[in-house]
């Protein structure tokens, strides 16, 4: 039986590129792991930076981000509050720098993100990779300085364990397609929204794909054995998961059942 994945899906990165800084928010928990990762990307000392995910509205954390100015723009991987609550107070600290997301509801003072418009900042290029699944608005970012690249994966790939497909906003078919897209970035580090950096984005994506497909087989089997509700499937398939997290597992099960065409009460 496929067990609950709690370890990293690929080898950990030995070190971050010298143009990447991690600022981890003080909001650890079962869903946020060690806390939300805010990434600061800067091509050279003194150059304007790009900030990925402000994180929660924690004054100390936001002051640390602002201390890494100047900042050219702030980008959002997806709209969950642990990534976006700090957006407005960070804009106040950064004198009106734009916050850009796919969803206009999380965009402040700029245009929403689109995959055909790279973000340029003094030698840094950030391209938007549409990766829906965890949420409808989820994106990853392919960032490059010179010949060096990283993929910032938000909650699509985590540094440890797996992410939930946040049904009904998230869709499993979209998520599997997004993992297929990320599986082409062989040998490129993955910098996640939670947990440690991983050495190989493609290896993590392929591991996730195999894990998700194995889970789908388990859900099929549970339904064939008579499970009729998401809760009953969770009890069979996620029995090794702490019961305090079954509510999150039920999100993913609902997405799995929808993907399999199973009607749900």
PDB file of C-alpha atoms in Angstrom:
ATOM      1  CA  UNK A   1       0.000   0.000   0.000  1.00  0.00           C
ATOM      2  CA  UNK A   2       1.181   3.508  -0.781  1.00  0.00           C
ATOM      3  CA  UNK A   3       1.826   5.198   2.549  1.00  0.00           C
ATOM      4  CA  UNK A   4       1.551   8.804   3.615  1.00  0.00           C
ATOM      5  CA  UNK A   5       4.540  10.635   2.158  1.00  0.00           C
ATOM      6  CA  UNK A   6       6.334  12.759   4.757  1.00  0.00           C
ATOM      7  CA  UNK A   7       9.891  12.765   3.382  1.00  0.00           C
ATOM      8  CA  UNK A   8      11.231  14.979   0.566  1.00  0.00           C
ATOM      9  CA  UNK A   9      10.259  13.777  -2.926  1.00  0.00           C
ATOM     10  CA  UNK A  10      13.825  14.286  -4.208  1.00  0.00           C
ATOM     11  CA  UNK A  11      17.303  14.880  -2.822  1.00  0.00           C
ATOM     12  CA  UNK A  12      17.741  18.130  -0.935  1.00  0.00           C
ATOM     13  CA  UNK A  13      19.630  20.943  -2.633  1.00  0.00           C
ATOM     14  CA  UNK A  14      23.177  21.259  -1.314  1.00  0.00           C
ATOM     15  CA  UNK A  15      23.064  25.054  -1.446  1.00  0.00           C
ATOM     16  CA  UNK A  16      21.040  27.915  -2.883  1.00  0.00           C
ATOM     17  CA  UNK A  17      22.401  30.004  -5.771  1.00  0.00           C
ATOM     18  CA  UNK A  18      24.039  33.183  -4.483  1.00  0.00           C
ATOM     19  CA  UNK A  19      21.255  35.264  -6.069  1.00  0.00           C
ATOM     20  CA  UNK A  20      18.537  33.508  -4.022  1.00  0.00           C
ATOM     21  CA  UNK A  21      17.671  34.318  -0.399  1.00  0.00           C
ATOM     22  CA  UNK A  22      15.149  32.382   1.703  1.00  0.00           C
ATOM     23  CA  UNK A  23      13.155  34.213   4.370  1.00  0.00           C
ATOM     24  CA  UNK A  24      10.955  31.748   6.264  1.00  0.00           C
ATOM     25  CA  UNK A  25       7.848  33.084   7.995  1.00  0.00           C
ATOM     26  CA  UNK A  26       7.202  32.128  11.641  1.00  0.00           C
ATOM     27  CA  UNK A  27       3.968  30.253  10.894  1.00  0.00           C
ATOM     28  CA  UNK A  28       4.849  26.557  11.240  1.00  0.00           C
ATOM     29  CA  UNK A  29       2.047  24.004  11.279  1.00  0.00           C
ATOM     30  CA  UNK A  30       0.744  20.749   9.789  1.00  0.00           C
ATOM     31  CA  UNK A  31      -0.134  22.447   6.489  1.00  0.00           C
ATOM     32  CA  UNK A  32       2.705  24.986   6.365  1.00  0.00           C
ATOM     33  CA  UNK A  33       5.508  22.643   7.551  1.00  0.00           C
ATOM     34  CA  UNK A  34       8.343  24.846   8.877  1.00  0.00           C
ATOM     35  CA  UNK A  35       6.523  27.995   7.748  1.00  0.00           C
ATOM     36  CA  UNK A  36       5.829  29.813   4.499  1.00  0.00           C
ATOM     37  CA  UNK A  37       8.912  30.362   2.346  1.00  0.00           C
ATOM     38  CA  UNK A  38       9.380  33.872   0.975  1.00  0.00           C
ATOM     39  CA  UNK A  39      12.019  33.909  -1.743  1.00  0.00           C
ATOM     40  CA  UNK A  40      14.053  37.004  -2.624  1.00  0.00           C
ATOM     41  CA  UNK A  41      15.744  36.913  -6.040  1.00  0.00           C
ATOM     42  CA  UNK A  42      18.420  39.502  -6.934  1.00  0.00           C
ATOM     43  CA  UNK A  43      20.838  39.229  -9.857  1.00  0.00           C
ATOM     44  CA  UNK A  44      23.581  41.340  -8.252  1.00  0.00           C
ATOM     45  CA  UNK A  45      24.180  43.318  -5.062  1.00  0.00           C
ATOM     46  CA  UNK A  46      22.187  46.548  -5.104  1.00  0.00           C
ATOM     47  CA  UNK A  47      20.040  45.480  -8.046  1.00  0.00           C
ATOM     48  CA  UNK A  48      16.247  45.518  -7.623  1.00  0.00           C
ATOM     49  CA  UNK A  49      14.893  42.222  -6.316  1.00  0.00           C
ATOM     50  CA  UNK A  50      11.835  40.137  -7.101  1.00  0.00           C
ATOM     51  CA  UNK A  51      10.014  38.737  -4.068  1.00  0.00           C
ATOM     52  CA  UNK A  52       8.006  35.516  -4.332  1.00  0.00           C
ATOM     53  CA  UNK A  53       5.110  35.136  -1.834  1.00  0.00           C
ATOM     54  CA  UNK A  54       5.045  37.672   1.029  1.00  0.00           C
ATOM     55  CA  UNK A  55       3.553  35.082   3.379  1.00  0.00           C
ATOM     56  CA  UNK A  56       1.448  35.882   6.449  1.00  0.00           C
ATOM     57  CA  UNK A  57       0.827  39.360   7.891  1.00  0.00           C
ATOM     58  CA  UNK A  58       3.571  38.997  10.475  1.00  0.00           C
ATOM     59  CA  UNK A  59       5.264  42.339  11.185  1.00  0.00           C
ATOM     60  CA  UNK A  60       8.690  40.878  11.884  1.00  0.00           C
ATOM     61  CA  UNK A  61       8.647  38.783   8.716  1.00  0.00           C
ATOM     62  CA  UNK A  62       7.482  41.681   6.559  1.00  0.00           C
ATOM     63  CA  UNK A  63      10.137  43.961   8.048  1.00  0.00           C
ATOM     64  CA  UNK A  64      12.781  41.385   7.090  1.00  0.00           C
ATOM     65  CA  UNK A  65      11.487  41.306   3.514  1.00  0.00           C
ATOM     66  CA  UNK A  66      11.463  45.103   3.288  1.00  0.00           C
ATOM     67  CA  UNK A  67      15.020  45.106   4.622  1.00  0.00           C
ATOM     68  CA  UNK A  68      16.081  43.320   1.439  1.00  0.00           C
ATOM     69  CA  UNK A  69      15.065  46.253  -0.763  1.00  0.00           C
ATOM     70  CA  UNK A  70      15.110  47.672  -3.303  1.00  0.00           C
ATOM     71  CA  UNK A  71      12.293  45.494  -4.639  1.00  0.00           C
ATOM     72  CA  UNK A  72      11.092  45.695  -8.243  1.00  0.00           C
ATOM     73  CA  UNK A  73       7.985  43.528  -7.852  1.00  0.00           C
ATOM     74  CA  UNK A  74       6.247  40.995  -5.646  1.00  0.00           C
ATOM     75  CA  UNK A  75       4.852  37.826  -7.253  1.00  0.00           C
ATOM     76  CA  UNK A  76       2.242  35.435  -5.872  1.00  0.00           C
ATOM     77  CA  UNK A  77       2.287  31.672  -6.509  1.00  0.00           C
ATOM     78  CA  UNK A  78      -1.380  31.222  -5.516  1.00  0.00           C
ATOM     79  CA  UNK A  79      -3.996  32.899  -3.412  1.00  0.00           C
ATOM     80  CA  UNK A  80      -4.007  30.949  -0.146  1.00  0.00           C
ATOM     81  CA  UNK A  81      -3.726  33.272   2.879  1.00  0.00           C
ATOM     82  CA  UNK A  82      -0.456  31.829   4.170  1.00  0.00           C
ATOM     83  CA  UNK A  83       1.125  33.170   0.963  1.00  0.00           C
ATOM     84  CA  UNK A  84      -0.816  36.407   0.474  1.00  0.00           C
ATOM     85  CA  UNK A  85      -1.924  37.918   3.791  1.00  0.00           C
ATOM     86  CA  UNK A  86       1.240  39.992   3.954  1.00  0.00           C
ATOM     87  CA  UNK A  87       0.787  41.546   0.508  1.00  0.00           C
ATOM     88  CA  UNK A  88      -0.940  44.820   1.428  1.00  0.00           C
ATOM     89  CA  UNK A  89       1.211  45.626   4.485  1.00  0.00           C
ATOM     90  CA  UNK A  90       4.331  44.782   2.457  1.00  0.00           C
ATOM     91  CA  UNK A  91       3.234  47.246  -0.243  1.00  0.00           C
ATOM     92  CA  UNK A  92       2.992  49.897   2.484  1.00  0.00           C
ATOM     93  CA  UNK A  93       6.562  49.121   3.565  1.00  0.00           C
ATOM     94  CA  UNK A  94       7.871  49.157  -0.018  1.00  0.00           C
ATOM     95  CA  UNK A  95       6.273  52.462  -1.054  1.00  0.00           C
ATOM     96  CA  UNK A  96       3.773  51.088  -3.511  1.00  0.00           C
ATOM     97  CA  UNK A  97       5.660  48.275  -5.267  1.00  0.00           C
ATOM     98  CA  UNK A  98       3.201  46.187  -7.304  1.00  0.00           C
ATOM     99  CA  UNK A  99       2.028  42.757  -6.180  1.00  0.00           C
ATOM    100  CA  UNK A 100       1.172  40.548  -9.154  1.00  0.00           C
ATOM    101  CA  UNK A 101      -0.819  37.309  -9.201  1.00  0.00           C
ATOM    102  CA  UNK A 102      -2.813  35.361 -11.785  1.00  0.00           C
ATOM    103  CA  UNK A 103      -5.975  36.187  -9.868  1.00  0.00           C
ATOM    104  CA  UNK A 104      -6.798  39.921  -9.993  1.00  0.00           C
ATOM    105  CA  UNK A 105      -8.171  39.590  -6.446  1.00  0.00           C
ATOM    106  CA  UNK A 106      -4.590  39.131  -5.216  1.00  0.00           C
ATOM    107  CA  UNK A 107      -3.026  41.737  -7.527  1.00  0.00           C
ATOM    108  CA  UNK A 108      -2.210  45.179  -6.102  1.00  0.00           C
ATOM    109  CA  UNK A 109      -1.077  48.105  -8.234  1.00  0.00           C
ATOM    110  CA  UNK A 110      -0.098  46.146 -11.332  1.00  0.00           C
ATOM    111  CA  UNK A 111      -1.327  43.823 -14.062  1.00  0.00           C
ATOM    112  CA  UNK A 112      -2.193  40.180 -13.349  1.00  0.00           C
ATOM    113  CA  UNK A 113       0.475  37.634 -14.269  1.00  0.00           C
ATOM    114  CA  UNK A 114       0.388  35.971 -17.681  1.00  0.00           C
ATOM    115  CA  UNK A 115       2.704  33.272 -19.064  1.00  0.00           C
ATOM    116  CA  UNK A 116       3.577  35.349 -22.152  1.00  0.00           C
ATOM    117  CA  UNK A 117       5.064  38.280 -20.224  1.00  0.00           C
ATOM    118  CA  UNK A 118       8.351  37.520 -18.393  1.00  0.00           C
ATOM    119  CA  UNK A 119       9.352  39.726 -15.465  1.00  0.00           C
ATOM    120  CA  UNK A 120      12.748  41.368 -15.937  1.00  0.00           C
ATOM    121  CA  UNK A 121      14.782  42.938 -13.128  1.00  0.00           C
ATOM    122  CA  UNK A 122      18.362  44.013 -13.871  1.00  0.00           C
ATOM    123  CA  UNK A 123      19.766  40.689 -15.094  1.00  0.00           C
ATOM    124  CA  UNK A 124      17.064  38.492 -13.543  1.00  0.00           C
ATOM    125  CA  UNK A 125      14.340  36.938 -15.706  1.00  0.00           C
ATOM    126  CA  UNK A 126      11.271  35.289 -14.184  1.00  0.00           C
ATOM    127  CA  UNK A 127       8.857  33.363 -16.389  1.00  0.00           C
ATOM    128  CA  UNK A 128       5.378  32.318 -15.299  1.00  0.00           C
ATOM    129  CA  UNK A 129       4.564  28.591 -15.582  1.00  0.00           C
ATOM    130  CA  UNK A 130       0.799  27.906 -15.323  1.00  0.00           C
ATOM    131  CA  UNK A 131       0.484  24.949 -12.942  1.00  0.00           C
ATOM    132  CA  UNK A 132      -3.142  24.710 -11.804  1.00  0.00           C
ATOM    133  CA  UNK A 133      -4.256  21.803  -9.638  1.00  0.00           C
ATOM    134  CA  UNK A 134      -3.469  22.623  -6.032  1.00  0.00           C
ATOM    135  CA  UNK A 135      -5.654  25.651  -6.756  1.00  0.00           C
ATOM    136  CA  UNK A 136      -7.028  27.012 -10.009  1.00  0.00           C
ATOM    137  CA  UNK A 137      -4.716  30.039  -9.837  1.00  0.00           C
ATOM    138  CA  UNK A 138      -1.493  28.168  -8.964  1.00  0.00           C
ATOM    139  CA  UNK A 139       1.630  29.075 -10.920  1.00  0.00           C
ATOM    140  CA  UNK A 140       5.308  28.249 -10.641  1.00  0.00           C
ATOM    141  CA  UNK A 141       8.131  30.561 -11.638  1.00  0.00           C
ATOM    142  CA  UNK A 142      11.200  29.726 -13.730  1.00  0.00           C
ATOM    143  CA  UNK A 143      13.851  32.214 -12.637  1.00  0.00           C
ATOM    144  CA  UNK A 144      17.175  32.671 -14.405  1.00  0.00           C
ATOM    145  CA  UNK A 145      20.370  34.651 -13.884  1.00  0.00           C
ATOM    146  CA  UNK A 146      22.976  33.995 -16.550  1.00  0.00           C
ATOM    147  CA  UNK A 147      22.994  30.237 -17.208  1.00  0.00           C
ATOM    148  CA  UNK A 148      21.661  29.342 -13.755  1.00  0.00           C
ATOM    149  CA  UNK A 149      17.967  28.498 -13.291  1.00  0.00           C
ATOM    150  CA  UNK A 150      15.614  27.574 -10.444  1.00  0.00           C
ATOM    151  CA  UNK A 151      11.914  26.691 -10.360  1.00  0.00           C
ATOM    152  CA  UNK A 152       9.881  28.250  -7.566  1.00  0.00           C
ATOM    153  CA  UNK A 153       7.082  25.758  -7.062  1.00  0.00           C
ATOM    154  CA  UNK A 154       4.720  27.355  -4.538  1.00  0.00           C
ATOM    155  CA  UNK A 155       2.532  24.582  -3.152  1.00  0.00           C
ATOM    156  CA  UNK A 156       2.587  22.525  -6.361  1.00  0.00           C
ATOM    157  CA  UNK A 157       5.708  20.731  -5.116  1.00  0.00           C
ATOM    158  CA  UNK A 158       6.629  20.954  -1.433  1.00  0.00           C
ATOM    159  CA  UNK A 159      10.022  20.448   0.125  1.00  0.00           C
ATOM    160  CA  UNK A 160       8.665  17.630   2.271  1.00  0.00           C
ATOM    161  CA  UNK A 161       5.599  15.417   1.880  1.00  0.00           C
ATOM    162  CA  UNK A 162       2.864  16.058  -0.679  1.00  0.00           C
ATOM    163  CA  UNK A 163       0.404  18.860  -1.221  1.00  0.00           C
ATOM    164  CA  UNK A 164      -3.383  18.676  -1.188  1.00  0.00           C
ATOM    165  CA  UNK A 165      -5.558  19.211  -4.218  1.00  0.00           C
ATOM    166  CA  UNK A 166      -7.871  21.801  -2.705  1.00  0.00           C
ATOM    167  CA  UNK A 167     -11.204  20.593  -4.098  1.00  0.00           C
ATOM    168  CA  UNK A 168     -13.450  22.104  -5.395  1.00  0.00           C
ATOM    169  CA  UNK A 169     -11.080  24.904  -6.467  1.00  0.00           C
ATOM    170  CA  UNK A 170      -8.289  22.465  -7.277  1.00  0.00           C
ATOM    171  CA  UNK A 171      -8.616  19.675  -9.856  1.00  0.00           C
ATOM    172  CA  UNK A 172      -6.592  16.467  -9.975  1.00  0.00           C
ATOM    173  CA  UNK A 173      -6.450  16.265 -13.779  1.00  0.00           C
ATOM    174  CA  UNK A 174      -4.966  19.762 -13.876  1.00  0.00           C
ATOM    175  CA  UNK A 175      -2.538  18.847 -11.101  1.00  0.00           C
ATOM    176  CA  UNK A 176      -1.261  15.751 -12.908  1.00  0.00           C
ATOM    177  CA  UNK A 177      -0.776  17.806 -16.083  1.00  0.00           C
ATOM    178  CA  UNK A 178       1.120  20.433 -14.092  1.00  0.00           C
ATOM    179  CA  UNK A 179       3.431  17.778 -12.667  1.00  0.00           C
ATOM    180  CA  UNK A 180       4.050  16.522 -16.213  1.00  0.00           C
ATOM    181  CA  UNK A 181       5.020  20.075 -17.187  1.00  0.00           C
ATOM    182  CA  UNK A 182       7.442  20.367 -14.250  1.00  0.00           C
ATOM    183  CA  UNK A 183       8.995  16.996 -15.045  1.00  0.00           C
ATOM    184  CA  UNK A 184      10.916  18.564 -17.954  1.00  0.00           C
ATOM    185  CA  UNK A 185      13.084  20.686 -15.629  1.00  0.00           C
ATOM    186  CA  UNK A 186      15.740  18.028 -15.118  1.00  0.00           C
ATOM    187  CA  UNK A 187      18.552  18.933 -12.768  1.00  0.00           C
ATOM    188  CA  UNK A 188      17.071  22.337 -11.918  1.00  0.00           C
ATOM    189  CA  UNK A 189      16.506  23.056  -8.201  1.00  0.00           C
ATOM    190  CA  UNK A 190      12.939  23.332  -6.931  1.00  0.00           C
ATOM    191  CA  UNK A 191      12.352  26.075  -4.377  1.00  0.00           C
ATOM    192  CA  UNK A 192       9.021  25.277  -2.709  1.00  0.00           C
ATOM    193  CA  UNK A 193       6.494  27.356  -0.818  1.00  0.00           C
ATOM    194  CA  UNK A 194       7.092  25.228   2.302  1.00  0.00           C
ATOM    195  CA  UNK A 195       9.956  23.000   3.367  1.00  0.00           C
ATOM    196  CA  UNK A 196      13.545  22.703   2.137  1.00  0.00           C
ATOM    197  CA  UNK A 197      14.811  23.299  -1.388  1.00  0.00           C
ATOM    198  CA  UNK A 198      15.107  20.212  -3.598  1.00  0.00           C
ATOM    199  CA  UNK A 199      17.968  19.482  -5.982  1.00  0.00           C
ATOM    200  CA  UNK A 200      15.925  18.333  -8.990  1.00  0.00           C
ATOM    201  CA  UNK A 201      12.489  19.651  -9.937  1.00  0.00           C
ATOM    202  CA  UNK A 202      11.928  16.875 -12.495  1.00  0.00           C
ATOM    203  CA  UNK A 203      12.768  14.099 -10.037  1.00  0.00           C
ATOM    204  CA  UNK A 204      10.329  15.542  -7.480  1.00  0.00           C
ATOM    205  CA  UNK A 205       7.574  15.926 -10.093  1.00  0.00           C
ATOM    206  CA  UNK A 206       8.029  12.338 -11.289  1.00  0.00           C
ATOM    207  CA  UNK A 207       7.918  11.028  -7.717  1.00  0.00           C
ATOM    208  CA  UNK A 208       4.728  12.990  -7.081  1.00  0.00           C
ATOM    209  CA  UNK A 209       3.181  11.617 -10.275  1.00  0.00           C
ATOM    210  CA  UNK A 210       3.909   8.034  -9.276  1.00  0.00           C
ATOM    211  CA  UNK A 211       2.568   8.661  -5.772  1.00  0.00           C
ATOM    212  CA  UNK A 212      -0.647  10.260  -7.060  1.00  0.00           C
ATOM    213  CA  UNK A 213      -1.290   7.451  -9.518  1.00  0.00           C
ATOM    214  CA  UNK A 214      -0.791   4.871  -6.796  1.00  0.00           C
ATOM    215  CA  UNK A 215      -3.252   6.768  -4.602  1.00  0.00           C
ATOM    216  CA  UNK A 216      -5.770   6.768  -7.451  1.00  0.00           C
ATOM    217  CA  UNK A 217      -5.483   2.985  -7.649  1.00  0.00           C
ATOM    218  CA  UNK A 218      -6.186   2.801  -3.915  1.00  0.00           C
ATOM    219  CA  UNK A 219      -9.238   5.029  -4.283  1.00  0.00           C
ATOM    220  CA  UNK A 220     -10.557   2.858  -7.128  1.00  0.00           C
ATOM    221  CA  UNK A 221     -10.114  -0.190  -4.915  1.00  0.00           C
ATOM    222  CA  UNK A 222     -11.855   1.479  -1.971  1.00  0.00           C
ATOM    223  CA  UNK A 223     -14.833   2.377  -4.154  1.00  0.00           C
ATOM    224  CA  UNK A 224     -14.944  -1.162  -5.562  1.00  0.00           C
ATOM    225  CA  UNK A 225     -14.998  -2.457  -1.982  1.00  0.00           C
ATOM    226  CA  UNK A 226     -18.077  -0.359  -1.221  1.00  0.00           C
ATOM    227  CA  UNK A 227     -16.869   3.051  -0.017  1.00  0.00           C
ATOM    228  CA  UNK A 228     -19.507   5.580  -1.083  1.00  0.00           C
ATOM    229  CA  UNK A 229     -18.370   8.849   0.512  1.00  0.00           C
ATOM    230  CA  UNK A 230     -15.115  10.783   0.617  1.00  0.00           C
ATOM    231  CA  UNK A 231     -14.969  10.184   4.367  1.00  0.00           C
ATOM    232  CA  UNK A 232     -15.206   6.423   3.904  1.00  0.00           C
ATOM    233  CA  UNK A 233     -12.451   6.511   1.287  1.00  0.00           C
ATOM    234  CA  UNK A 234     -10.223   8.568   3.592  1.00  0.00           C
ATOM    235  CA  UNK A 235     -10.705   6.026   6.387  1.00  0.00           C
ATOM    236  CA  UNK A 236      -9.540   3.223   4.059  1.00  0.00           C
ATOM    237  CA  UNK A 237      -6.827   4.921   2.020  1.00  0.00           C
ATOM    238  CA  UNK A 238      -5.416   7.428   4.496  1.00  0.00           C
ATOM    239  CA  UNK A 239      -5.563   5.252   7.598  1.00  0.00           C
ATOM    240  CA  UNK A 240      -1.857   5.935   8.202  1.00  0.00           C
ATOM    241  CA  UNK A 241      -2.426   9.705   8.331  1.00  0.00           C
ATOM    242  CA  UNK A 242      -3.055  11.413  11.658  1.00  0.00           C
ATOM    243  CA  UNK A 243      -6.807  11.884  12.062  1.00  0.00           C
ATOM    244  CA  UNK A 244      -6.297  15.590  12.705  1.00  0.00           C
ATOM    245  CA  UNK A 245      -5.337  15.874   9.005  1.00  0.00           C
ATOM    246  CA  UNK A 246      -8.188  13.788   7.581  1.00  0.00           C
ATOM    247  CA  UNK A 247     -10.100  16.959   6.696  1.00  0.00           C
ATOM    248  CA  UNK A 248      -7.257  17.909   4.309  1.00  0.00           C
ATOM    249  CA  UNK A 249      -7.064  14.359   2.936  1.00  0.00           C
ATOM    250  CA  UNK A 250     -10.785  14.593   2.211  1.00  0.00           C
ATOM    251  CA  UNK A 251     -10.125  17.549  -0.110  1.00  0.00           C
ATOM    252  CA  UNK A 252      -7.767  15.388  -2.163  1.00  0.00           C
ATOM    253  CA  UNK A 253     -10.142  12.394  -2.077  1.00  0.00           C
ATOM    254  CA  UNK A 254     -12.989  14.517  -3.397  1.00  0.00           C
ATOM    255  CA  UNK A 255     -10.707  15.612  -6.221  1.00  0.00           C
ATOM    256  CA  UNK A 256      -9.734  11.975  -6.863  1.00  0.00           C
ATOM    257  CA  UNK A 257     -13.343  10.828  -6.960  1.00  0.00           C
ATOM    258  CA  UNK A 258     -14.249  13.657  -9.324  1.00  0.00           C
ATOM    259  CA  UNK A 259     -11.307  12.676 -11.550  1.00  0.00           C
ATOM    260  CA  UNK A 260     -12.540   9.069 -11.598  1.00  0.00           C
ATOM    261  CA  UNK A 261     -16.099  10.149 -12.435  1.00  0.00           C
ATOM    262  CA  UNK A 262     -17.521   8.851  -9.174  1.00  0.00           C
ATOM    263  CA  UNK A 263     -20.663  10.681  -8.080  1.00  0.00           C
ATOM    264  CA  UNK A 264     -20.406  12.121  -4.579  1.00  0.00           C
ATOM    265  CA  UNK A 265     -23.211  12.837  -2.143  1.00  0.00           C
TER     266      UNK A 265
END
